[in-house]
């Protein structure tokens, strides 16, 4: 793998603002179609977050910030109260998905800016945009730090495993779980390879992670979720890196469903299990994982494959989007503030 500079390190734009407009890459269409769509209303942003057009905890936070600015911009154009409409948008967007804490963290930042500022109209709308841009820029820098710090845990020749998608697509660029891989391969020139879990039921690993790693030129092998135990048993895995949607104060981790099972397998096979996330993903108001709300999604995500019915009609379905991995199963947390064996050490 040839060396690269930090500025040329592989990245993808997920959600961004330019020329007074907000765009996002529609991730529901990947990997076959790369389509950029414009978001023109708060309802459209809510729908994009809910339908996973934009997904991944950091990226959702960025999207929410821009969603509030869209509300402010529309209020300004129609002569309505910018402050009231922006605060209303915060409440609307907060209802889109319950588990990823970055959504609420970003909206809280925007609300503080709105409430603490005495300006109104165009000036207030511009302040909201500046804050949304700052959230995006800070997330990008956080991902770079995670990549640099996490790469130190990866040795030349390592084979890693990851679950779901915590790459550039889930952030403002570079990613969280994939950032150390990109950094190790492209900046430090380490020869690494990756196994990517398919990640049922929406196949974020197959559709997104495998696509990202392949585009980045990192050797990747796609496996069924149920194959992870076999590859660990065969001693083919040197380390596991996953992302997080929320980390409780005690270090328990909410991440894509299947992460807990992977952590149990890693513990049994003595494989290091790392969680990579920006510090904004730590939620001190959730004392343990039991305090984290877990989103349940529609039955159709399990009973349908495209338009094909793959389960008996009327079958009961339980479809949590996330599970909670106890802190005791985490080898270390790779954050933008450092690498910690316990979350309380920060």
PDB file of C-alpha atoms in Angstrom, residues 100 116 185 332 339:
ATOM      1  CA  UNK A 100     -27.640   7.447  18.233  1.00  0.00           C
ATOM      2  CA  UNK A 116     -28.144  32.204  23.921  1.00  0.00           C
ATOM      3  CA  UNK A 185      -2.890   1.300   5.195  1.00  0.00           C
ATOM      4  CA  UNK A 332     -10.160  -0.487  24.596  1.00  0.00           C
ATOM      5  CA  UNK A 339      -7.207   5.289  23.607  1.00  0.00           C
TER       6      UNK A 339
END
